[in-house]
Coordinates of C-alpha atoms and ligand atoms in Angstrom, one line a residue:
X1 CA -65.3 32.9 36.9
X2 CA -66.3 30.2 34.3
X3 CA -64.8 32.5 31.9
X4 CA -61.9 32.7 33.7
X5 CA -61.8 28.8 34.3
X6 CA -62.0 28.8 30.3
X7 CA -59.3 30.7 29.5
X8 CA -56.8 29.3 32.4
X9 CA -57.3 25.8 30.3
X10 CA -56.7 27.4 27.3
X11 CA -53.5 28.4 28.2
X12 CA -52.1 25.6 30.4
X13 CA -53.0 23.8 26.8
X14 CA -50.5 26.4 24.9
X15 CA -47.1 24.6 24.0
X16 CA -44.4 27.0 25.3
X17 CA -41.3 26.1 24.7
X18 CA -39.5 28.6 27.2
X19 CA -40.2 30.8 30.1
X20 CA -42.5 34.0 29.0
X21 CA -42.4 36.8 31.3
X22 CA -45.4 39.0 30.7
X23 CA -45.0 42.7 32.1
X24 CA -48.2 44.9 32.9
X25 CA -48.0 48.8 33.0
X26 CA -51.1 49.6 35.5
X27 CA -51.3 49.3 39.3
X28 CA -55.3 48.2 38.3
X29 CA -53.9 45.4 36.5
X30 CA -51.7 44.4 39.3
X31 CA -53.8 44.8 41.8
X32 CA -56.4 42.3 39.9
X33 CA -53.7 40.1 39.0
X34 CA -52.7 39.9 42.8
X35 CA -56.3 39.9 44.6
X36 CA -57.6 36.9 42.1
X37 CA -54.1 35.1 42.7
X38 CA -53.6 34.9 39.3
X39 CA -49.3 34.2 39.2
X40 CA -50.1 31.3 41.4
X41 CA -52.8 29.0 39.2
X42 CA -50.6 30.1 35.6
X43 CA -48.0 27.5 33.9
X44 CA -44.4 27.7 35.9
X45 CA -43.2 29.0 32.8
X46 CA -45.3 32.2 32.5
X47 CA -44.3 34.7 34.8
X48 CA -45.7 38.3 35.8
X49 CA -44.1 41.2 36.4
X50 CA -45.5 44.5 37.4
X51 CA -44.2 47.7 35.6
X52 CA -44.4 51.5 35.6
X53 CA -48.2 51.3 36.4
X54 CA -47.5 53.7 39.7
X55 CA -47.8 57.7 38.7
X56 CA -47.3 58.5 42.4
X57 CA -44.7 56.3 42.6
X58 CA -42.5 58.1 39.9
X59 CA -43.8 61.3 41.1
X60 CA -40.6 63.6 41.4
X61 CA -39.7 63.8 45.0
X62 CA -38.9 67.5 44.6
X63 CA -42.3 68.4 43.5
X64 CA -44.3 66.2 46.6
X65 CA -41.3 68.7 48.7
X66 CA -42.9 71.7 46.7
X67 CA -46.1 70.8 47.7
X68 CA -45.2 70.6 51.1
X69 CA -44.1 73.9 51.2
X70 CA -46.3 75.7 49.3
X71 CA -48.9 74.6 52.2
X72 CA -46.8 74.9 54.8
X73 CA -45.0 78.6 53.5
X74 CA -47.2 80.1 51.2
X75 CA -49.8 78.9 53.4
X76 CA -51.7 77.8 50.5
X77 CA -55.2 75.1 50.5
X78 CA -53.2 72.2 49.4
X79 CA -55.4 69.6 47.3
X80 CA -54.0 66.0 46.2
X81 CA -55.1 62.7 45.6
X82 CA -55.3 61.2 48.7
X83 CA -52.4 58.2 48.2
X84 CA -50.1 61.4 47.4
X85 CA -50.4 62.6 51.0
X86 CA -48.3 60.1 52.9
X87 CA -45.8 59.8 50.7
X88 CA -42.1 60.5 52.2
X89 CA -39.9 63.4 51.0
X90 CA -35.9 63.1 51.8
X91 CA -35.5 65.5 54.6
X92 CA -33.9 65.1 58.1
X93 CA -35.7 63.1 60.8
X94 CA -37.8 65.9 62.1
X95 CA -38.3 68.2 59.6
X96 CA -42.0 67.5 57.5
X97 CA -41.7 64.9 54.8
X98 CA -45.5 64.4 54.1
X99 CA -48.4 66.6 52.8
X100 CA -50.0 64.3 56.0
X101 CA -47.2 65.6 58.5
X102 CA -47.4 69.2 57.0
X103 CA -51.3 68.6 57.7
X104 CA -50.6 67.5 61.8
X105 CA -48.3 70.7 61.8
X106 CA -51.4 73.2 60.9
X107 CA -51.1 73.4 57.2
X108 CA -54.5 73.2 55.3
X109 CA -53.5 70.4 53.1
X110 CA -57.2 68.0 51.6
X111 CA -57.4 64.8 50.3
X112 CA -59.7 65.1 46.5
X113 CA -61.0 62.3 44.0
X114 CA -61.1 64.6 41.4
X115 CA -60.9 68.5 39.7
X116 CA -64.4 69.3 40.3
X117 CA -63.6 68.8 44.4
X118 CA -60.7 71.1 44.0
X119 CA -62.5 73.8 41.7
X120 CA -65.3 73.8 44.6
X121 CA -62.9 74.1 47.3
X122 CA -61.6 77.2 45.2
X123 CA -65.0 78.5 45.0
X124 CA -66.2 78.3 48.5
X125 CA -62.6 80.0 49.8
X126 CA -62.7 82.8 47.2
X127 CA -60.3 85.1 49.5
X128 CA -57.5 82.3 49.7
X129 CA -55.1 80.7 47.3
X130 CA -55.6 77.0 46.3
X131 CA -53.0 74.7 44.5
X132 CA -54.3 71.5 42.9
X133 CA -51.6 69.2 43.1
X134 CA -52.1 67.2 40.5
X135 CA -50.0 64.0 39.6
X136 CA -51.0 61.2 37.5
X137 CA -51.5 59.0 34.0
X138 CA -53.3 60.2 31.2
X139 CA -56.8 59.3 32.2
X140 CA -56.3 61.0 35.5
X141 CA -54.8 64.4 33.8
X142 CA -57.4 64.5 30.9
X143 CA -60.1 65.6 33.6
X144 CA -57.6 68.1 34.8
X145 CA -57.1 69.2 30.7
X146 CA -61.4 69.6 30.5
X147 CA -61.2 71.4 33.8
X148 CA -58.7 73.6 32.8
X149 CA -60.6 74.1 29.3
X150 CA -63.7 75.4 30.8
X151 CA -61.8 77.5 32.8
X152 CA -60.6 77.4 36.6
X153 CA -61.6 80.0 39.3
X154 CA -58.9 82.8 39.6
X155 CA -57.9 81.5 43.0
X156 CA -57.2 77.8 41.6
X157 CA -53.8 76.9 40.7
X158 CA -52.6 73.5 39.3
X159 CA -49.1 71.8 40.5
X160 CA -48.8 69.6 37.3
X161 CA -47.0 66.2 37.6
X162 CA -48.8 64.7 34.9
X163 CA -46.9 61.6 32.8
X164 CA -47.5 59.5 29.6
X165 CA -47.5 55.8 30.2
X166 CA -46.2 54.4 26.9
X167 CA -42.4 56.5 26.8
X168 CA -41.4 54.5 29.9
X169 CA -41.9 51.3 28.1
X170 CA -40.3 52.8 25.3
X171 CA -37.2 53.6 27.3
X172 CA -36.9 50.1 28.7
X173 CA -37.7 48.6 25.2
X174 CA -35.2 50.8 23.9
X175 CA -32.3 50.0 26.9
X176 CA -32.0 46.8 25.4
X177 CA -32.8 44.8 28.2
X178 CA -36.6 45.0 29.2
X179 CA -36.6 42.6 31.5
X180 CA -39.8 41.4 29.6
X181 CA -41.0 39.3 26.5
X182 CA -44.6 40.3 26.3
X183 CA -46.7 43.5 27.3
X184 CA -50.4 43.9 28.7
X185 CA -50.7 47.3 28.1
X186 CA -53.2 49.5 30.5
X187 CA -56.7 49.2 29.1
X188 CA -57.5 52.4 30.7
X189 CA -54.9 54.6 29.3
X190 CA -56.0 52.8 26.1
X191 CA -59.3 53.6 26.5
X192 CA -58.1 57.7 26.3
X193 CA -55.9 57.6 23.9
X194 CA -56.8 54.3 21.6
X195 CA -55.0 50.8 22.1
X196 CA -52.4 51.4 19.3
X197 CA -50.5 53.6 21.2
X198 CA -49.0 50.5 21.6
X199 CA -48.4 49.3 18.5
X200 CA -44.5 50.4 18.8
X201 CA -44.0 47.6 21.3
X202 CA -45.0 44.8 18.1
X203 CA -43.9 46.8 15.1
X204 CA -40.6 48.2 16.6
X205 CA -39.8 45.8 19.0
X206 CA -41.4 42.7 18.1
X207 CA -42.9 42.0 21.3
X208 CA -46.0 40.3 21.4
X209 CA -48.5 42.9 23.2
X210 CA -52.4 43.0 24.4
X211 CA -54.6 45.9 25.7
X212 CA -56.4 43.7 28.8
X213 CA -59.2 45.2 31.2
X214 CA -59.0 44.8 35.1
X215 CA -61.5 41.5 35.4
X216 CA -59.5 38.4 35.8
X217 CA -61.1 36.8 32.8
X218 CA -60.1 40.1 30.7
X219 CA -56.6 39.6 31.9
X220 CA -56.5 35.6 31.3
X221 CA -57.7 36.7 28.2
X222 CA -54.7 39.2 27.3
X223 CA -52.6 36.7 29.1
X224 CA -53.5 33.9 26.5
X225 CA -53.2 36.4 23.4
X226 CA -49.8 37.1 23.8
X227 CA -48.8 33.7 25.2
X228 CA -50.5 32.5 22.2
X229 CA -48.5 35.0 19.9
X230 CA -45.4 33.1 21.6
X231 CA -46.3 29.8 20.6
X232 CA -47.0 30.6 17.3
X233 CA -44.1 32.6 16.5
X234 CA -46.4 35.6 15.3
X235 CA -46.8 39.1 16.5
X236 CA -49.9 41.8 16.5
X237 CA -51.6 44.3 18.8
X238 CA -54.5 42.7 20.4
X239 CA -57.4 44.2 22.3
X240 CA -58.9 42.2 24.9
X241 CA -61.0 45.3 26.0
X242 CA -63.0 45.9 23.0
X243 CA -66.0 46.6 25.3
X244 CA -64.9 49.8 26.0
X245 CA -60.7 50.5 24.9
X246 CA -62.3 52.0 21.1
X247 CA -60.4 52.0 18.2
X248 CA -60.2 55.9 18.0
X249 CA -59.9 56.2 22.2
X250 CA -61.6 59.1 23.3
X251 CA -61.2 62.0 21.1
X252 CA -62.8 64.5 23.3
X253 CA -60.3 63.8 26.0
X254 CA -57.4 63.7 23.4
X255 CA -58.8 67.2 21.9
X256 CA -58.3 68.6 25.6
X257 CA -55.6 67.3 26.5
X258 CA -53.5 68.8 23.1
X259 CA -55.4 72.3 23.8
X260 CA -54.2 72.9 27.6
X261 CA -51.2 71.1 27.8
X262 CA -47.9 70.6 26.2
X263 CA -45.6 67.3 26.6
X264 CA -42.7 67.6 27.8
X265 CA -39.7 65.8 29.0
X266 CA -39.8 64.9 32.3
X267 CA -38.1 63.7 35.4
X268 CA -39.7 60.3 36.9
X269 CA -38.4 59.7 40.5
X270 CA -35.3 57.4 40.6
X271 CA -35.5 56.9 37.2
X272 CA -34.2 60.3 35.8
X273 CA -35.5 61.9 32.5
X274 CA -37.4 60.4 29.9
X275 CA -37.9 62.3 26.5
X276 CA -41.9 63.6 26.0
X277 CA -43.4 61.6 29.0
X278 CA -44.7 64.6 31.4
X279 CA -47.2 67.1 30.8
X280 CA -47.0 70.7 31.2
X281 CA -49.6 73.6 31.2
X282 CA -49.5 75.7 27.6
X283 CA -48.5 79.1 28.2
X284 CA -51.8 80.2 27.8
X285 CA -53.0 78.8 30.9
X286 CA -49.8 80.3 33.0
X287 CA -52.0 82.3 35.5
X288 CA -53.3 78.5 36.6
X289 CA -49.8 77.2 36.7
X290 CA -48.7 77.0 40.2
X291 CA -44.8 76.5 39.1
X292 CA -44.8 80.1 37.8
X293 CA -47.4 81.6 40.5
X294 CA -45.5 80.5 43.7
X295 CA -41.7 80.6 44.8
X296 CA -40.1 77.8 43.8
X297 CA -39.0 76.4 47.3
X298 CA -35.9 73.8 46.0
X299 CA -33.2 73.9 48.7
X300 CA -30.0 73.0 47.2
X301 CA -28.5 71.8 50.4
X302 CA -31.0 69.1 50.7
X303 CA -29.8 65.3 50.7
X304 CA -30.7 63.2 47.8
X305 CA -33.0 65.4 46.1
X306 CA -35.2 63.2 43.5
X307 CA -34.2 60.2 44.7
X308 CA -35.9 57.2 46.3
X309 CA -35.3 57.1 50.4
X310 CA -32.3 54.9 51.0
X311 CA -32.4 51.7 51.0
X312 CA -35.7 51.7 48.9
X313 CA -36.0 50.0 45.8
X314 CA -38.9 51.3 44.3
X315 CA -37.9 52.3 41.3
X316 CA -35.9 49.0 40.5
X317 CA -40.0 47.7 41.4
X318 CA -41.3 50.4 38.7
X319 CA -39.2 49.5 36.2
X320 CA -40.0 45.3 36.6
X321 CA -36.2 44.9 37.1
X322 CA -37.1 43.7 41.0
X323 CA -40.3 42.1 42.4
X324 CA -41.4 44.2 45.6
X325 CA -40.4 41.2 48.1
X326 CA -36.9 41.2 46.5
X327 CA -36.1 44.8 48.3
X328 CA -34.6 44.4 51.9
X329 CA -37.3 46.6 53.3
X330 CA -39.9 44.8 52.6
X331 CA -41.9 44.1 55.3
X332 CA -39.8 45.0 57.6
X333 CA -38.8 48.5 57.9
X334 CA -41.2 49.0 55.0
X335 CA -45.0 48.5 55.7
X336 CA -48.5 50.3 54.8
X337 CA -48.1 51.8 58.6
X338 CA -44.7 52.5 57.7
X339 CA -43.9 53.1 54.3
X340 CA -39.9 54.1 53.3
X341 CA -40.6 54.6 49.8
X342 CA -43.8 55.7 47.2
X343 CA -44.7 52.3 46.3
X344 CA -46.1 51.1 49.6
X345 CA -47.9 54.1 50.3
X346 CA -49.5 54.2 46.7
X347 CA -53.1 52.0 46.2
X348 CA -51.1 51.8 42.5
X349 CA -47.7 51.3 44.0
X350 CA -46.8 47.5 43.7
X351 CA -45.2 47.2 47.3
X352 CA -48.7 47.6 48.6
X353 CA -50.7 45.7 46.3
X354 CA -48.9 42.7 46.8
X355 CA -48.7 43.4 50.7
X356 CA -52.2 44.0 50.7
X357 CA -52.9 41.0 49.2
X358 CA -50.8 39.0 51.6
X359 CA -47.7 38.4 50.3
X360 CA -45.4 38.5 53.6
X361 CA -41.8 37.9 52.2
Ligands
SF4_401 FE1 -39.4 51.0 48.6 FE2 -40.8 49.9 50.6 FE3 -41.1 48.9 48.2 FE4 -38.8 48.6 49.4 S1 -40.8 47.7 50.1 S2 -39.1 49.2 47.3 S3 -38.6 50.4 50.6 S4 -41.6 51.0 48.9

C-alpha cells in the first residue's frame, strides 16, 4: 500500500477550493473503494459517489419475469449469472418472483460464469431447449458476441439484456444536473472498447474524467488526476490503467461485438429508455434469439411492471442521486438475506457492497 500511502499525500496536498464529488461507473470500483475504506481516509471535501456500475441492477424487471417463465412454462434449462437468480420480480406474495424460487418450485433454472458453461450445458442436453439469459456491460456481452460468432448449438438460445455503460452517463450529463463534478470511468469497459469512449464527458461536458483500475493505488491515482484537474482549472482524459486499458481497446472484441449484435435503445429498470444503450442480436442470428423463439409471456395485468419494488430506491442509488444508506429500506426490510430490490442482491449492486463491507445505517 506504499503506493497508495503516496498518492493519499499527494492529494491531501491538492488546494481545493470547494467540495468535488467524484462519481465511479463500476460495481468493481465500488466495491474496492468500499473494502479498502477509501471515502473515509480522503479530504472532507472529496466525496464518492457510486453510479450506474450495476447491469443486474438496471436489468428490465420484465425480462428477469420472462426468464422466469420461460423456465417455469416453456420448461426451458434456464442459464444466468448467478447474482441474476435472486433478484425480485413485482408479483403478488406467492406467486414466483425469482429464477431461485422458480428453481425450489421444479424449474431447471443454473447458475453459469460464462458462455462456454451454457454452450456445454446445450451440448450435453441435445434433446431439450436451453435459454442463456444473458444480462450485462460490454465486457460481459463481448464473450456472448465471440460465442455467438463461432456459432451456438441449435438447442442454445440467448435472452439478451446486454447495455453500454457510457449512454447512461451521457443521459445524466445531459439532464443537466449530474449530481457529479468528476468521473472515474470503468477501466474494464475501457479495456474493450478503449478509454476514450469517454472523452465526451471532458470535451462536451467539461468534466474532469480518468479511466482507473480496481487496486486502491490505481483508484487514488484516478482519484488525484481529476482532483488535480480541479485544482488546476484544466481538463483532459486521463488513463490511470495504462497497464492494460490500450489506446485502441480490444479490437477483436469490438469486431464481434459490431458483427452479432446491433445497439439499440433500451429500457434500464426504473430509469426508463435511454437512446443506443442495449444490445440486440442482428437478424442474422434470430434462430439464437430467445425473444423471437419463445412466447413472449408479458401479463398486462401485472402491477408495476419495470419498476423497482416499492419502497426501493435503487435506481435513485444507480443513478448517484442517493447513497444506498439514504433509502428507508436499508437494513432493515432490505438485507443480503432479504433483498427488496436488485442492488442488494447484485455482488455489482451498491446496496450490497457497502453492506458487505459494513456499513450498517
Ligand atoms: Fe433497494 Fe434495498 Fe437498496 Fe433500498 S437498500 S435501494 S430497497 S436494494
Amino acid at each position: 500500500m506504499a503506493g497508495a500511502q503516496a498518492w493519499l499525500e499527494k492529494i491531501r496536498a491538492l488546494p481545493l477550493a470547494r467540495k468535488v464529488k467524484i462519481m465511479n461507473v463500476c460495481g468493481g470500483h465500488e466495491r474496492s473503494i468500499t473494502q479498502a475504506g477509501l471515502r473515509g481516509v480522503l479530504p472532507d471535501n472529496v466525496e464518492l459517489v457510486p453510479g450506474p456500475g450495476c447491469p443486474v441492477c438496471v436489468c428490465p424487471e420484465e425480462d428477469i419475469y420472462q426468464a422466469i417463465q420461460l423456465a417455469l412454462q416453456d420448461k426451458v434449462i434456464l442459464v444466468a449469472f448467478g447474482d441474476m437468480l435472486r433478484v425480485p420480480v413485482n408479483v403478488p406474495k406467492g406467486e414466483v418472483r425469482s429464477l431461485v424460487e422458480a428453481q425450489a418450485a421444479g424449474a431447471d433454472v443454473r447458475p453459469i460464469a460464462s458462455p462456454t458453461e451454457a454452450r456445454k450445458i446445450a451440448l450435453d442436453n441435445p434433446g431439450k431447449p436451453v435459454v442463456f439469459f444473458a444480462a450485462g456491460f460490454e465486457t460481459t456481452i463481448a464473450p456472448v458476441a465471440a460465442a455467438l460468432a463461432e456459432g451456438l448449438p441449435e438447442n442454445l438460445s440467448i435472452l439478451l439484456s446486454g447495455r453500454l455503460t457510457w449512454p447512461a452517463v451521457a443521459m445524466l450529463l445531459d439532464s443537466g444536473t449530474p449530481g457529479f463534478d468528476a468521473l472515474v470511468a470503468p477501466g474494464h469497459v475501457a479495456t474493450v472498447m478503449g478509454p476514450d469512449e469517454w472523452r465526451f464527458v471532458v470535451d462536451k461536458h467539461g468534466l474532469p474524467t480518468a479511466v482507473a483500475g480496481f487496486l486502491p493505488e490505481s483508484l487514488l491515482a484516478s482519484f488525484y488526476s481529476v482532483l488535480r484537474q480541479v485544482a488546476d482549472g484544466k481538463r483532459f482524459l486521463d488513463n490511470c490503467y495504462l497497464e492494460v486499458a490500450h489506446a485502441a481497446g480490444n479490437p477483436t472484441a469490438q469486431r464481434l461485438l459490431a458483427q452479432t449484435l446491433d445497439v439499440v435503445d433500451a429500457n434500464w429498470r426504473g430509469i426508463g429508455i435511454i437512446p443506443k444503450s442495449g444490445y440486440a442480436l442482428k437478424p442474422e442470428y434470430a434462430a439464437w434469439n430467445a425473444r423471437l423463439k419463445y412466447p413472449d409471456h408479458a401479463d398486462p395485468t401485472r402491477r408495476r411492471i419495470g419498476e423497482m419494488p416499492p419502497g426501493c430506491d435503487c435506481a435513485k442509488v444507480v443513478l448517484g442521486k442517493l447513497y444506498p444508506n439514504q433509502c428507508r429500506l436499508y437494513g432493515k426490510a432490505c438485507t443480503p438475506r432479504t433483498p427488496v430490490g436488485p442492488c442488494m442482491v447484485s455482488d455489482e449492486g451498491a446496496c450490497r457492497i457497502w453492506w458487505s463491507g459494513g456499513v450498517r445505517e
